[in-house]
Amino acid sequence: MLTQSGGGPVDHAVEVAAGLAGRGIDSHVVAPPDVRRRVAGSAGITWHDQEATSKRDLAGLAGLARLLRSLAPDVLHLQDRRAGWVGRGLARSLPRTAVVYTLHGVADGLSDHVEGNLLADTRRRRDRLYYLHGERWITQWGRARVVSPSRAVADFAVRHVGLHPSRVDVVPNGVDPDRFRPGPAAPASVGTRPRLVWLGGLVPVKRADVLVEGVALMREDVEVLVAGDGELAPEVRDLVALRIPESLRERRTVTLLGHVTDPAPLLQQAHGFVLTSAAESCPMALLQAMATGLPAVATAVGGVPEVWGPVAPDLLCPPGDPRALAAALDTLVADPALRADLGAQARERVLSTYTTERCLDGLLRTYATARAERTR
């Protein structure tokens, strides 16, 4: 079940639902109508359009509750915070339903409670009430199992939320390596300057400002494409004009593309990938880039060192540090052989650890455990 319309958790949830359907499981998705329109054609999924736009949307929340009671699924998998509160709150009225909640990440006001993360937003007094004490209470009330895509966020759930370790499973996100695969053309044919892709929402936690400042400090020539939109788009556009003046733009460019519906073709035409987030768990964008055979420069936040650290620890940077980012980007951009070697290792790492099929295997183990616990 989802209440969000976009973002990494939504992409992940739909891929999981389609993968389960492909394994012969009766797979239903309860989500806002925009999700079905955006991914129309996901084979085997039964869709239920139901929207709850906020905690104050009482009609929408009541509609979700009625729908869940009518479906009475064997397993209810909750994929975002609002869905998590509704589903776990209803769990006791669904006696035959095992409840699983994926904690995709941490609220921005508590993000620095995860190892490596910066504080991504102002800490509000209610954050501890909602996302620590409340999270512990609603999980216990709903007798839910919690899935974390990274060990870093699983550790947060145990140490800060106070969940018992036996109720928290680490199941890394996965991507489809057939959809995200190296392009048919050699990357060197893309252009004279190495092309890098940055993929994400233009929101505070993603720190696109650090990207622009880092590119402005680079020595090497580079072209950076920013795929994404959000509240900070005007500010990022202004920062590009300020920090990368006309005199530099033959050597270094940062181009804002806006929202990109399908990132796969864009990644296939790139030489590398950049992630500048202040906080992450197991970012889908990084996995998509790695599956495409792209080397990455990334901030060492949350679960990112688990994903990229075994391949290229020297290309992990402290978050919020444009100078460190610029130095790592220069290292990658200046060495085509390094890019080719790391890109091959990146794809192999995804194939061995971060495919959708491996993710499904882990989730099915969690579902089986949750169902066994429900019958006790």
PDB file of N, CA and C in Angstrom, residues 258-298:
ATOM      1  N   GLY A 258      14.652  19.009 -15.592  1.00  0.00           N
ATOM      2  CA  GLY A 258      13.316  18.814 -15.065  1.00  0.00           C
ATOM      3  C   GLY A 258      13.040  17.341 -14.823  1.00  0.00           C
ATOM      4  N   HIS A 259      11.762  17.031 -14.606  1.00  0.00           N
ATOM      5  CA  HIS A 259      11.397  15.645 -14.338  1.00  0.00           C
ATOM      6  C   HIS A 259      11.646  14.771 -15.562  1.00  0.00           C
ATOM      7  N   VAL A 260      12.259  13.618 -15.345  1.00  0.00           N
ATOM      8  CA  VAL A 260      12.522  12.640 -16.407  1.00  0.00           C
ATOM      9  C   VAL A 260      11.723  11.383 -16.075  1.00  0.00           C
ATOM     10  N   THR A 261      10.789  11.030 -16.945  1.00  0.00           N
ATOM     11  CA  THR A 261       9.896   9.907 -16.660  1.00  0.00           C
ATOM     12  C   THR A 261      10.652   8.582 -16.601  1.00  0.00           C
ATOM     13  N   ASP A 262      11.533   8.362 -17.557  1.00  0.00           N
ATOM     14  CA  ASP A 262      12.310   7.120 -17.598  1.00  0.00           C
ATOM     15  C   ASP A 262      13.789   7.472 -17.607  1.00  0.00           C
ATOM     16  N   PRO A 263      14.504   7.236 -16.497  1.00  0.00           N
ATOM     17  CA  PRO A 263      15.914   7.620 -16.447  1.00  0.00           C
ATOM     18  C   PRO A 263      16.847   6.672 -17.191  1.00  0.00           C
ATOM     19  N   ALA A 264      16.351   5.495 -17.599  1.00  0.00           N
ATOM     20  CA  ALA A 264      17.245   4.487 -18.177  1.00  0.00           C
ATOM     21  C   ALA A 264      17.987   5.004 -19.417  1.00  0.00           C
ATOM     22  N   PRO A 265      17.311   5.595 -20.420  1.00  0.00           N
ATOM     23  CA  PRO A 265      18.053   6.084 -21.602  1.00  0.00           C
ATOM     24  C   PRO A 265      19.071   7.168 -21.248  1.00  0.00           C
ATOM     25  N   LEU A 266      18.728   8.030 -20.299  1.00  0.00           N
ATOM     26  CA  LEU A 266      19.656   9.090 -19.889  1.00  0.00           C
ATOM     27  C   LEU A 266      20.916   8.494 -19.271  1.00  0.00           C
ATOM     28  N   LEU A 267      20.748   7.509 -18.401  1.00  0.00           N
ATOM     29  CA  LEU A 267      21.899   6.864 -17.768  1.00  0.00           C
ATOM     30  C   LEU A 267      22.754   6.130 -18.796  1.00  0.00           C
ATOM     31  N   GLN A 268      22.121   5.553 -19.806  1.00  0.00           N
ATOM     32  CA  GLN A 268      22.871   4.814 -20.823  1.00  0.00           C
ATOM     33  C   GLN A 268      23.768   5.717 -21.659  1.00  0.00           C
ATOM     34  N   GLN A 269      23.501   6.997 -21.669  1.00  0.00           N
ATOM     35  CA  GLN A 269      24.298   7.936 -22.451  1.00  0.00           C
ATOM     36  C   GLN A 269      25.252   8.761 -21.587  1.00  0.00           C
ATOM     37  N   ALA A 270      25.568   8.245 -20.417  1.00  0.00           N
ATOM     38  CA  ALA A 270      26.435   8.967 -19.481  1.00  0.00           C
ATOM     39  C   ALA A 270      27.726   8.209 -19.234  1.00  0.00           C
ATOM     40  N   HIS A 271      28.688   8.919 -18.658  1.00  0.00           N
ATOM     41  CA  HIS A 271      29.963   8.314 -18.252  1.00  0.00           C
ATOM     42  C   HIS A 271      30.027   8.025 -16.757  1.00  0.00           C
ATOM     43  N   GLY A 272      29.158   8.688 -15.974  1.00  0.00           N
ATOM     44  CA  GLY A 272      29.223   8.512 -14.532  1.00  0.00           C
ATOM     45  C   GLY A 272      27.998   9.101 -13.869  1.00  0.00           C
ATOM     46  N   PHE A 273      27.934   8.917 -12.561  1.00  0.00           N
ATOM     47  CA  PHE A 273      26.768   9.305 -11.781  1.00  0.00           C
ATOM     48  C   PHE A 273      27.239  10.051 -10.540  1.00  0.00           C
ATOM     49  N   VAL A 274      26.413  11.006 -10.078  1.00  0.00           N
ATOM     50  CA  VAL A 274      26.737  11.780  -8.877  1.00  0.00           C
ATOM     51  C   VAL A 274      25.556  11.742  -7.917  1.00  0.00           C
ATOM     52  N   LEU A 275      25.865  11.520  -6.638  1.00  0.00           N
ATOM     53  CA  LEU A 275      24.865  11.584  -5.577  1.00  0.00           C
ATOM     54  C   LEU A 275      25.410  12.483  -4.481  1.00  0.00           C
ATOM     55  N   THR A 276      24.651  13.530  -4.119  1.00  0.00           N
ATOM     56  CA  THR A 276      25.146  14.527  -3.162  1.00  0.00           C
ATOM     57  C   THR A 276      24.278  14.624  -1.912  1.00  0.00           C
ATOM     58  N   SER A 277      23.465  13.641  -1.646  1.00  0.00           N
ATOM     59  CA  SER A 277      22.480  13.713  -0.567  1.00  0.00           C
ATOM     60  C   SER A 277      23.120  13.911   0.809  1.00  0.00           C
ATOM     61  N   ALA A 278      22.348  14.576   1.685  1.00  0.00           N
ATOM     62  CA  ALA A 278      22.742  14.694   3.083  1.00  0.00           C
ATOM     63  C   ALA A 278      22.323  13.473   3.885  1.00  0.00           C
ATOM     64  N   ALA A 279      21.373  12.697   3.360  1.00  0.00           N
ATOM     65  CA  ALA A 279      20.872  11.510   4.057  1.00  0.00           C
ATOM     66  C   ALA A 279      20.275  10.555   3.036  1.00  0.00           C
ATOM     67  N   GLU A 280      20.516   9.260   3.215  1.00  0.00           N
ATOM     68  CA  GLU A 280      19.962   8.229   2.329  1.00  0.00           C
ATOM     69  C   GLU A 280      19.847   6.927   3.128  1.00  0.00           C
ATOM     70  N   SER A 281      19.160   5.955   2.525  1.00  0.00           N
ATOM     71  CA  SER A 281      19.173   4.588   3.048  1.00  0.00           C
ATOM     72  C   SER A 281      19.829   3.695   2.009  1.00  0.00           C
ATOM     73  N   CYS A 282      19.054   3.240   1.029  1.00  0.00           N
ATOM     74  CA  CYS A 282      19.597   2.430  -0.071  1.00  0.00           C
ATOM     75  C   CYS A 282      19.046   3.033  -1.362  1.00  0.00           C
ATOM     76  N   PRO A 283      19.664   4.093  -1.859  1.00  0.00           N
ATOM     77  CA  PRO A 283      19.041   4.907  -2.911  1.00  0.00           C
ATOM     78  C   PRO A 283      18.853   4.170  -4.231  1.00  0.00           C
ATOM     79  N   MET A 284      17.612   4.199  -4.721  1.00  0.00           N
ATOM     80  CA  MET A 284      17.293   3.553  -5.988  1.00  0.00           C
ATOM     81  C   MET A 284      18.072   4.177  -7.138  1.00  0.00           C
ATOM     82  N   ALA A 285      18.246   5.497  -7.122  1.00  0.00           N
ATOM     83  CA  ALA A 285      18.949   6.161  -8.217  1.00  0.00           C
ATOM     84  C   ALA A 285      20.377   5.637  -8.351  1.00  0.00           C
ATOM     85  N   LEU A 286      21.055   5.427  -7.237  1.00  0.00           N
ATOM     86  CA  LEU A 286      22.416   4.890  -7.275  1.00  0.00           C
ATOM     87  C   LEU A 286      22.412   3.471  -7.832  1.00  0.00           C
ATOM     88  N   LEU A 287      21.464   2.658  -7.394  1.00  0.00           N
ATOM     89  CA  LEU A 287      21.385   1.279  -7.901  1.00  0.00           C
ATOM     90  C   LEU A 287      21.099   1.266  -9.399  1.00  0.00           C
ATOM     91  N   GLN A 288      20.219   2.147  -9.856  1.00  0.00           N
ATOM     92  CA  GLN A 288      19.912   2.217 -11.283  1.00  0.00           C
ATOM     93  C   GLN A 288      21.157   2.587 -12.088  1.00  0.00           C
ATOM     94  N   ALA A 289      21.927   3.551 -11.589  1.00  0.00           N
ATOM     95  CA  ALA A 289      23.149   3.953 -12.280  1.00  0.00           C
ATOM     96  C   ALA A 289      24.173   2.826 -12.296  1.00  0.00           C
ATOM     97  N   MET A 290      24.350   2.158 -11.170  1.00  0.00           N
ATOM     98  CA  MET A 290      25.315   1.067 -11.101  1.00  0.00           C
ATOM     99  C   MET A 290      24.919  -0.073 -12.032  1.00  0.00           C
ATOM    100  N   ALA A 291      23.620  -0.391 -12.083  1.00  0.00           N
ATOM    101  CA  ALA A 291      23.169  -1.447 -12.983  1.00  0.00           C
ATOM    102  C   ALA A 291      23.441  -1.093 -14.436  1.00  0.00           C
ATOM    103  N   THR A 292      23.427   0.202 -14.745  1.00  0.00           N
ATOM    104  CA  THR A 292      23.702   0.668 -16.106  1.00  0.00           C
ATOM    105  C   THR A 292      25.191   0.644 -16.414  1.00  0.00           C
ATOM    106  N   GLY A 293      25.996   0.298 -15.433  1.00  0.00           N
ATOM    107  CA  GLY A 293      27.432   0.229 -15.647  1.00  0.00           C
ATOM    108  C   GLY A 293      28.138   1.553 -15.454  1.00  0.00           C
ATOM    109  N   LEU A 294      27.564   2.419 -14.600  1.00  0.00           N
ATOM    110  CA  LEU A 294      28.173   3.728 -14.367  1.00  0.00           C
ATOM    111  C   LEU A 294      28.934   3.747 -13.051  1.00  0.00           C
ATOM    112  N   PRO A 295      30.130   4.306 -13.048  1.00  0.00           N
ATOM    113  CA  PRO A 295      30.821   4.573 -11.794  1.00  0.00           C
ATOM    114  C   PRO A 295      30.186   5.785 -11.130  1.00  0.00           C
ATOM    115  N   ALA A 296      30.382   5.919  -9.832  1.00  0.00           N
ATOM    116  CA  ALA A 296      29.710   6.985  -9.097  1.00  0.00           C
ATOM    117  C   ALA A 296      30.656   7.711  -8.161  1.00  0.00           C
ATOM    118  N   VAL A 297      30.355   8.977  -7.957  1.00  0.00           N
ATOM    119  CA  VAL A 297      30.872   9.739  -6.830  1.00  0.00           C
ATOM    120  C   VAL A 297      29.668   9.997  -5.943  1.00  0.00           C
ATOM    121  N   ALA A 298      29.763   9.642  -4.657  1.00  0.00           N
ATOM    122  CA  ALA A 298      28.591   9.713  -3.784  1.00  0.00           C
ATOM    123  C   ALA A 298      28.997  10.124  -2.383  1.00  0.00           C
TER     124      ALA A 298
END
